[in-house]
Amino acid sequence: MKSLNGAEIADYMKLNQVHQAQSLRSNKIQPKLVIIRDSDNPVIVKYVNLKKQYGEDIGVVVEDWLREDVAEAIAEANADKSVHGIIVQLPLRDVSQTDEVVGKITPEKDVDGLATLYHQTNNDFEANALGEIFESATATAINWLLAGYDVKLQGQKIALVGRGRLVGAPLERMWRNSGYDVTIFRSHSDLNKLKDFDVIVSATGVPHLIKDEMIKPGAIVVDAGTASEGGVLVGDVDEAVRKRTDLLAITPKVGGVGPLTVTALFEHVLMAATAALNQQ
């Protein structure tokens, strides 16, 4: 059984990003990402620090803005020409305001793809400075992970468990646009029918949701779910599934989609900085 190790692909891509950042700096462009948050929750701070360290490693400036008024901070970052990427570190204290607030990020700086999703839902999105949109960093990471291990999706029956804005919804759009056979499973769906599918991607945040008996031999399983259970981060896929030897491939408990998500985020920052250079 093949382990879909995103960390290995991320390490390779990270070296290339170092060179991209160096090239931009040699052209007087310092790539910069601004992370905006309204909470000092330790879990949020941990994720922010991981991004700050990654930025330091490849030569991208990462600023951490802790602000009471997130919308005001977004407006400030939108107007700052030295800022190439903006993300809002979720969750916000007022979760009900998430879509409206995140939707204020200008398209060319929407490196996490969340504002794009908001505007697509409301049918009012526009292209960024690259003439395109930034897809969700997590969805992009899953695409990279499967491509990196030469997983062919054409002709496969694909199941997406969960249709959240970070993973399920953007993946569904991306893969349907590519002509792939995609079926969405929601909270009320019969998950036992997953055994009819060749590729299963789960991103619900429900621990141990995907059981051993739901998956057929030879399937490919991507666990993109994250939840806390007794203070420990766990995924959607039950551990019994990872003990099987008859699967074609599966993400490991640690180092699957997560490392590549951060890599995808910074790839978008570098793309945005390159667009800024080309517009000079």
mmCIF file of C-alpha atoms in Angstrom:
data_model
loop_
_atom_site.group_PDB
_atom_site.id
_atom_site.type_symbol
_atom_site.label_atom_id
_atom_site.label_comp_id
_atom_site.label_asym_id
_atom_site.label_seq_id
_atom_site.Cartn_x
_atom_site.Cartn_y
_atom_site.Cartn_z
ATOM 1 C CA MET A 1 0.000 0.000 0.000
ATOM 2 C CA LYS A 2 1.305 3.434 -0.974
ATOM 3 C CA SER A 3 1.475 6.221 1.635
ATOM 4 C CA LEU A 4 0.407 9.591 0.207
ATOM 5 C CA ASN A 5 3.029 11.604 2.058
ATOM 6 C CA GLY A 6 2.417 15.292 1.461
ATOM 7 C CA ALA A 7 5.428 16.289 3.528
ATOM 8 C CA GLU A 8 7.796 14.787 0.955
ATOM 9 C CA ILE A 9 6.226 16.733 -1.918
ATOM 10 C CA ALA A 10 6.128 19.894 0.208
ATOM 11 C CA ASP A 11 9.874 19.647 0.917
ATOM 12 C CA TYR A 12 10.612 19.447 -2.808
ATOM 13 C CA MET A 13 8.363 22.397 -3.649
ATOM 14 C CA LYS A 14 9.738 24.442 -0.773
ATOM 15 C CA LEU A 15 13.205 24.465 -2.363
ATOM 16 C CA ASN A 16 11.747 25.889 -5.557
ATOM 17 C CA GLN A 17 9.876 28.538 -3.562
ATOM 18 C CA VAL A 18 13.137 29.686 -1.991
ATOM 19 C CA HIS A 19 14.463 30.405 -5.486
ATOM 20 C CA GLN A 20 11.229 32.157 -6.511
ATOM 21 C CA ALA A 21 11.419 34.448 -3.486
ATOM 22 C CA GLN A 22 15.093 35.198 -4.171
ATOM 23 C CA SER A 23 14.290 36.104 -7.767
ATOM 24 C CA LEU A 24 11.519 38.452 -6.657
ATOM 25 C CA ARG A 25 13.777 40.179 -4.118
ATOM 26 C CA SER A 26 16.435 40.645 -6.790
ATOM 27 C CA ASN A 27 13.771 42.580 -8.706
ATOM 28 C CA LYS A 28 12.987 44.774 -5.688
ATOM 29 C CA ILE A 29 9.831 42.854 -4.720
ATOM 30 C CA GLN A 30 9.693 41.488 -1.167
ATOM 31 C CA PRO A 31 6.842 38.941 -1.033
ATOM 32 C CA LYS A 32 4.604 39.645 1.960
ATOM 33 C CA LEU A 33 1.700 37.798 3.567
ATOM 34 C CA VAL A 34 -0.529 39.385 6.208
ATOM 35 C CA ILE A 35 -2.407 37.095 8.597
ATOM 36 C CA ILE A 36 -5.341 38.782 10.322
ATOM 37 C CA ARG A 37 -6.991 37.368 13.433
ATOM 38 C CA ASP A 38 -9.173 38.613 16.269
ATOM 39 C CA SER A 39 -8.319 35.948 18.834
ATOM 40 C CA ASP A 40 -5.254 34.884 20.802
ATOM 41 C CA ASN A 41 -6.545 31.322 21.165
ATOM 42 C CA PRO A 42 -3.459 29.060 21.544
ATOM 43 C CA VAL A 43 -4.541 26.805 18.672
ATOM 44 C CA ILE A 44 -4.902 29.793 16.336
ATOM 45 C CA VAL A 45 -1.545 31.184 17.466
ATOM 46 C CA LYS A 46 0.041 27.796 16.764
ATOM 47 C CA TYR A 47 -1.164 27.793 13.166
ATOM 48 C CA VAL A 48 -0.078 31.397 12.679
ATOM 49 C CA ASN A 49 3.397 30.587 14.008
ATOM 50 C CA LEU A 50 3.698 27.639 11.613
ATOM 51 C CA LYS A 51 3.027 29.962 8.694
ATOM 52 C CA LYS A 52 5.455 32.556 10.042
ATOM 53 C CA GLN A 53 8.179 29.914 10.259
ATOM 54 C CA TYR A 54 7.467 28.687 6.736
ATOM 55 C CA GLY A 55 7.645 32.237 5.415
ATOM 56 C CA GLU A 56 10.959 32.785 7.181
ATOM 57 C CA ASP A 57 12.302 29.551 5.681
ATOM 58 C CA ILE A 58 11.583 30.564 2.080
ATOM 59 C CA GLY A 59 12.072 34.339 2.304
ATOM 60 C CA VAL A 60 8.497 35.614 2.493
ATOM 61 C CA VAL A 61 7.667 38.259 5.111
ATOM 62 C CA VAL A 62 4.711 37.172 7.261
ATOM 63 C CA GLU A 63 3.007 39.774 9.445
ATOM 64 C CA ASP A 64 0.603 38.716 12.202
ATOM 65 C CA TRP A 65 -2.129 41.309 12.807
ATOM 66 C CA LEU A 66 -4.231 40.802 15.926
ATOM 67 C CA ARG A 67 -7.098 43.257 15.463
ATOM 68 C CA GLU A 68 -10.445 43.929 17.088
ATOM 69 C CA ASP A 69 -11.952 45.007 13.756
ATOM 70 C CA VAL A 70 -10.949 42.424 11.159
ATOM 71 C CA ALA A 71 -12.840 44.121 8.312
ATOM 72 C CA GLU A 72 -10.956 47.359 8.959
ATOM 73 C CA ALA A 73 -7.652 45.472 8.983
ATOM 74 C CA ILE A 74 -8.513 43.835 5.654
ATOM 75 C CA ALA A 75 -9.234 47.257 4.138
ATOM 76 C CA GLU A 76 -5.840 48.471 5.357
ATOM 77 C CA ALA A 77 -4.022 45.447 3.919
ATOM 78 C CA ASN A 78 -5.947 45.700 0.634
ATOM 79 C CA ALA A 79 -4.696 49.263 0.214
ATOM 80 C CA ASP A 80 -1.073 48.456 1.104
ATOM 81 C CA LYS A 81 0.859 47.815 -2.126
ATOM 82 C CA SER A 82 3.631 46.039 -0.210
ATOM 83 C CA VAL A 83 1.156 43.305 0.833
ATOM 84 C CA HIS A 84 0.719 40.523 -1.741
ATOM 85 C CA GLY A 85 -1.395 38.064 0.202
ATOM 86 C CA ILE A 86 -4.039 38.306 2.935
ATOM 87 C CA ILE A 87 -5.612 35.526 4.968
ATOM 88 C CA VAL A 88 -7.986 35.621 7.911
ATOM 89 C CA GLN A 89 -7.011 33.013 10.466
ATOM 90 C CA LEU A 90 -10.259 31.289 11.376
ATOM 91 C CA PRO A 91 -12.356 30.926 13.390
ATOM 92 C CA LEU A 92 -13.383 34.492 14.102
ATOM 93 C CA ARG A 93 -14.951 35.213 17.490
ATOM 94 C CA ASP A 94 -18.224 35.990 15.713
ATOM 95 C CA VAL A 95 -18.453 33.010 13.376
ATOM 96 C CA SER A 96 -21.623 34.339 11.755
ATOM 97 C CA GLN A 97 -19.595 37.194 10.220
ATOM 98 C CA THR A 98 -16.994 34.944 8.595
ATOM 99 C CA ASP A 99 -18.265 34.942 4.999
ATOM 100 C CA GLU A 100 -18.982 38.662 4.888
ATOM 101 C CA VAL A 101 -15.643 39.600 6.451
ATOM 102 C CA VAL A 102 -13.495 37.217 4.405
ATOM 103 C CA GLY A 103 -15.301 38.350 1.253
ATOM 104 C CA LYS A 104 -13.752 41.804 1.658
ATOM 105 C CA ILE A 105 -10.298 40.543 0.662
ATOM 106 C CA THR A 106 -9.420 41.849 -2.804
ATOM 107 C CA PRO A 107 -9.173 39.039 -5.420
ATOM 108 C CA GLU A 108 -5.475 39.500 -6.221
ATOM 109 C CA LYS A 109 -4.576 39.098 -2.541
ATOM 110 C CA ASP A 110 -6.999 36.247 -1.750
ATOM 111 C CA VAL A 111 -4.252 33.617 -1.472
ATOM 112 C CA ASP A 112 -6.321 31.211 0.640
ATOM 113 C CA GLY A 113 -9.189 31.222 -1.861
ATOM 114 C CA LEU A 114 -11.856 31.900 0.787
ATOM 115 C CA ALA A 115 -13.003 35.240 -0.613
ATOM 116 C CA THR A 116 -13.283 33.597 -4.017
ATOM 117 C CA LEU A 117 -15.610 30.962 -2.577
ATOM 118 C CA TYR A 118 -17.743 33.653 -0.953
ATOM 119 C CA HIS A 119 -18.096 35.612 -4.192
ATOM 120 C CA GLN A 120 -18.751 32.505 -6.272
ATOM 121 C CA THR A 121 -21.598 31.641 -3.908
ATOM 122 C CA ASN A 122 -23.023 35.112 -4.518
ATOM 123 C CA ASN A 123 -22.223 35.082 -8.250
ATOM 124 C CA ASP A 124 -20.214 38.305 -8.041
ATOM 125 C CA PHE A 125 -16.572 37.235 -8.112
ATOM 126 C CA GLU A 126 -14.003 38.721 -10.453
ATOM 127 C CA ALA A 127 -10.610 37.566 -11.660
ATOM 128 C CA ASN A 128 -7.481 38.625 -9.818
ATOM 129 C CA ALA A 129 -4.471 40.348 -11.330
ATOM 130 C CA LEU A 130 -3.406 37.054 -12.916
ATOM 131 C CA GLY A 131 -6.658 36.923 -14.865
ATOM 132 C CA GLU A 132 -7.777 33.943 -12.791
ATOM 133 C CA ILE A 133 -8.846 33.025 -9.281
ATOM 134 C CA PHE A 134 -6.924 31.438 -6.432
ATOM 135 C CA GLU A 135 -8.486 28.119 -5.528
ATOM 136 C CA SER A 136 -8.732 26.943 -1.927
ATOM 137 C CA ALA A 137 -5.229 26.160 -0.658
ATOM 138 C CA THR A 138 -6.439 22.858 0.824
ATOM 139 C CA ALA A 139 -8.162 21.771 -2.379
ATOM 140 C CA THR A 140 -5.041 22.704 -4.337
ATOM 141 C CA ALA A 141 -2.954 20.650 -1.909
ATOM 142 C CA ILE A 142 -5.097 17.554 -2.462
ATOM 143 C CA ASN A 143 -4.759 17.977 -6.229
ATOM 144 C CA TRP A 144 -0.982 18.254 -5.886
ATOM 145 C CA LEU A 145 -0.818 15.265 -3.547
ATOM 146 C CA LEU A 146 -2.641 12.943 -5.939
ATOM 147 C CA ALA A 147 -0.745 14.229 -8.983
ATOM 148 C CA GLY A 148 2.549 13.887 -7.112
ATOM 149 C CA TYR A 149 1.897 10.189 -6.573
ATOM 150 C CA ASP A 150 0.643 9.735 -10.138
ATOM 151 C CA VAL A 151 -2.942 8.997 -9.119
ATOM 152 C CA LYS A 152 -5.068 9.199 -12.260
ATOM 153 C CA LEU A 153 -8.586 10.536 -11.617
ATOM 154 C CA GLN A 154 -9.937 10.202 -15.140
ATOM 155 C CA GLY A 155 -12.231 7.184 -15.334
ATOM 156 C CA GLN A 156 -12.332 6.746 -11.550
ATOM 157 C CA LYS A 157 -15.438 6.963 -9.391
ATOM 158 C CA ILE A 158 -14.666 9.717 -6.875
ATOM 159 C CA ALA A 159 -16.492 10.300 -3.587
ATOM 160 C CA LEU A 160 -16.221 13.586 -1.682
ATOM 161 C CA VAL A 161 -17.456 13.235 1.886
ATOM 162 C CA GLY A 162 -18.464 16.697 3.040
ATOM 163 C CA ARG A 163 -19.044 19.770 0.905
ATOM 164 C CA GLY A 164 -17.450 22.456 3.061
ATOM 165 C CA ARG A 165 -16.113 25.666 1.549
ATOM 166 C CA LEU A 166 -12.474 24.769 2.249
ATOM 167 C CA VAL A 167 -12.331 21.330 0.646
ATOM 168 C CA GLY A 168 -15.466 19.660 -0.662
ATOM 169 C CA ALA A 169 -17.029 22.575 -2.575
ATOM 170 C CA PRO A 170 -13.880 23.766 -4.379
ATOM 171 C CA LEU A 171 -12.749 20.203 -5.133
ATOM 172 C CA GLU A 172 -16.143 19.358 -6.564
ATOM 173 C CA ARG A 173 -15.977 22.378 -8.873
ATOM 174 C CA MET A 174 -12.361 21.753 -9.896
ATOM 175 C CA TRP A 175 -12.876 18.076 -10.622
ATOM 176 C CA ARG A 176 -16.222 18.420 -12.374
ATOM 177 C CA ASN A 177 -14.665 21.105 -14.588
ATOM 178 C CA SER A 178 -11.970 18.555 -15.449
ATOM 179 C CA GLY A 179 -14.634 16.055 -16.460
ATOM 180 C CA TYR A 180 -14.191 13.693 -13.508
ATOM 181 C CA ASP A 181 -16.960 11.501 -12.084
ATOM 182 C CA VAL A 182 -17.636 13.068 -8.659
ATOM 183 C CA THR A 183 -20.326 12.200 -6.108
ATOM 184 C CA ILE A 184 -20.950 14.232 -2.948
ATOM 185 C CA PHE A 185 -21.769 12.525 0.350
ATOM 186 C CA ARG A 186 -23.383 14.713 3.008
ATOM 187 C CA SER A 187 -24.215 14.182 6.688
ATOM 188 C CA HIS A 188 -27.432 12.330 5.843
ATOM 189 C CA SER A 189 -25.904 10.155 3.099
ATOM 190 C CA ASP A 190 -25.487 6.385 3.361
ATOM 191 C CA LEU A 191 -21.720 6.087 3.810
ATOM 192 C CA ASN A 192 -21.841 2.330 3.255
ATOM 193 C CA LYS A 193 -22.179 3.166 -0.437
ATOM 194 C CA LEU A 194 -18.587 4.432 -0.359
ATOM 195 C CA LYS A 195 -17.503 0.855 -1.061
ATOM 196 C CA ASP A 196 -18.599 1.459 -4.670
ATOM 197 C CA PHE A 197 -15.970 4.204 -5.147
ATOM 198 C CA ASP A 198 -12.349 4.108 -6.282
ATOM 199 C CA VAL A 199 -11.165 7.392 -4.728
ATOM 200 C CA ILE A 200 -12.511 8.729 -1.420
ATOM 201 C CA VAL A 201 -11.718 12.194 -0.038
ATOM 202 C CA SER A 202 -13.180 12.972 3.376
ATOM 203 C CA ALA A 203 -13.172 16.431 4.975
ATOM 204 C CA THR A 204 -15.917 16.618 7.593
ATOM 205 C CA GLY A 205 -14.037 17.025 10.876
ATOM 206 C CA VAL A 206 -15.964 14.075 12.345
ATOM 207 C CA PRO A 207 -13.475 11.714 14.049
ATOM 208 C CA HIS A 208 -13.431 8.090 12.843
ATOM 209 C CA LEU A 209 -16.332 8.713 10.451
ATOM 210 C CA ILE A 210 -14.915 6.544 7.667
ATOM 211 C CA LYS A 211 -14.932 2.922 8.828
ATOM 212 C CA ASP A 212 -13.069 -0.097 7.531
ATOM 213 C CA GLU A 213 -16.160 -1.800 6.123
ATOM 214 C CA MET A 214 -17.033 1.263 3.996
ATOM 215 C CA ILE A 215 -13.992 0.963 1.739
ATOM 216 C CA LYS A 216 -13.349 -1.627 -0.938
ATOM 217 C CA PRO A 217 -9.961 -3.262 -1.623
ATOM 218 C CA GLY A 218 -7.825 -1.246 -4.032
ATOM 219 C CA ALA A 219 -9.358 2.102 -3.093
ATOM 220 C CA ILE A 220 -7.437 5.371 -2.649
ATOM 221 C CA VAL A 221 -8.267 7.295 0.535
ATOM 222 C CA VAL A 222 -7.442 10.933 1.335
ATOM 223 C CA ASP A 223 -8.175 12.062 4.893
ATOM 224 C CA ALA A 224 -8.485 15.862 4.898
ATOM 225 C CA GLY A 225 -10.565 16.093 8.069
ATOM 226 C CA THR A 226 -9.273 17.597 11.295
ATOM 227 C CA ALA A 227 -10.826 17.480 14.745
ATOM 228 C CA SER A 228 -9.705 17.429 18.358
ATOM 229 C CA GLU A 229 -10.360 14.348 20.450
ATOM 230 C CA GLY A 230 -9.117 14.482 24.021
ATOM 231 C CA GLY A 231 -6.667 17.201 23.069
ATOM 232 C CA VAL A 232 -5.263 15.140 20.182
ATOM 233 C CA LEU A 233 -5.796 16.016 16.523
ATOM 234 C CA VAL A 234 -7.546 13.216 14.642
ATOM 235 C CA GLY A 235 -8.923 12.783 11.147
ATOM 236 C CA ASP A 236 -12.104 11.448 9.569
ATOM 237 C CA VAL A 237 -10.633 8.030 8.793
ATOM 238 C CA ASP A 238 -10.688 5.354 11.477
ATOM 239 C CA GLU A 239 -7.288 3.876 12.333
ATOM 240 C CA ALA A 240 -8.472 0.396 11.346
ATOM 241 C CA VAL A 241 -8.497 1.607 7.736
ATOM 242 C CA ARG A 242 -4.801 2.525 7.856
ATOM 243 C CA LYS A 243 -3.919 -0.973 9.058
ATOM 244 C CA ARG A 244 -5.218 -2.527 5.859
ATOM 245 C CA THR A 245 -2.776 -3.780 3.269
ATOM 246 C CA ASP A 246 -5.262 -4.137 0.399
ATOM 247 C CA LEU A 247 -5.721 -0.420 -0.305
ATOM 248 C CA LEU A 248 -3.922 1.142 -3.229
ATOM 249 C CA ALA A 249 -2.983 4.303 -1.301
ATOM 250 C CA ILE A 250 -3.918 6.340 1.778
ATOM 251 C CA THR A 251 -2.720 9.497 3.502
ATOM 252 C CA PRO A 252 -0.723 8.931 6.721
ATOM 253 C CA LYS A 253 -2.062 9.988 10.098
ATOM 254 C CA VAL A 254 0.436 12.875 10.123
ATOM 255 C CA GLY A 255 1.997 14.556 7.088
ATOM 256 C CA GLY A 256 -0.696 13.995 4.472
ATOM 257 C CA VAL A 257 -2.630 16.996 3.185
ATOM 258 C CA GLY A 258 -1.601 19.477 5.898
ATOM 259 C CA PRO A 259 2.000 20.226 4.880
ATOM 260 C CA LEU A 260 1.006 20.760 1.263
ATOM 261 C CA THR A 261 -1.783 23.160 2.258
ATOM 262 C CA VAL A 262 0.767 25.582 3.701
ATOM 263 C CA THR A 263 2.937 25.100 0.614
ATOM 264 C CA ALA A 264 -0.037 25.908 -1.644
ATOM 265 C CA LEU A 265 -0.804 29.030 0.370
ATOM 266 C CA PHE A 266 2.725 30.371 -0.084
ATOM 267 C CA GLU A 267 2.759 29.376 -3.752
ATOM 268 C CA HIS A 268 -0.223 31.695 -4.173
ATOM 269 C CA VAL A 269 1.611 34.474 -2.305
ATOM 270 C CA LEU A 270 4.560 34.119 -4.675
ATOM 271 C CA MET A 271 2.213 34.135 -7.687
ATOM 272 C CA ALA A 272 0.583 37.324 -6.401
ATOM 273 C CA ALA A 273 3.992 38.947 -5.859
ATOM 274 C CA THR A 274 5.037 37.953 -9.391
ATOM 275 C CA ALA A 275 1.867 39.524 -10.770
ATOM 276 C CA ALA A 276 2.706 42.718 -8.883
ATOM 277 C CA LEU A 277 6.192 42.690 -10.436
ATOM 278 C CA ASN A 278 4.769 42.220 -13.939
ATOM 279 C CA GLN A 279 2.450 45.189 -13.442
ATOM 280 C CA GLN A 280 5.286 47.579 -12.596
#
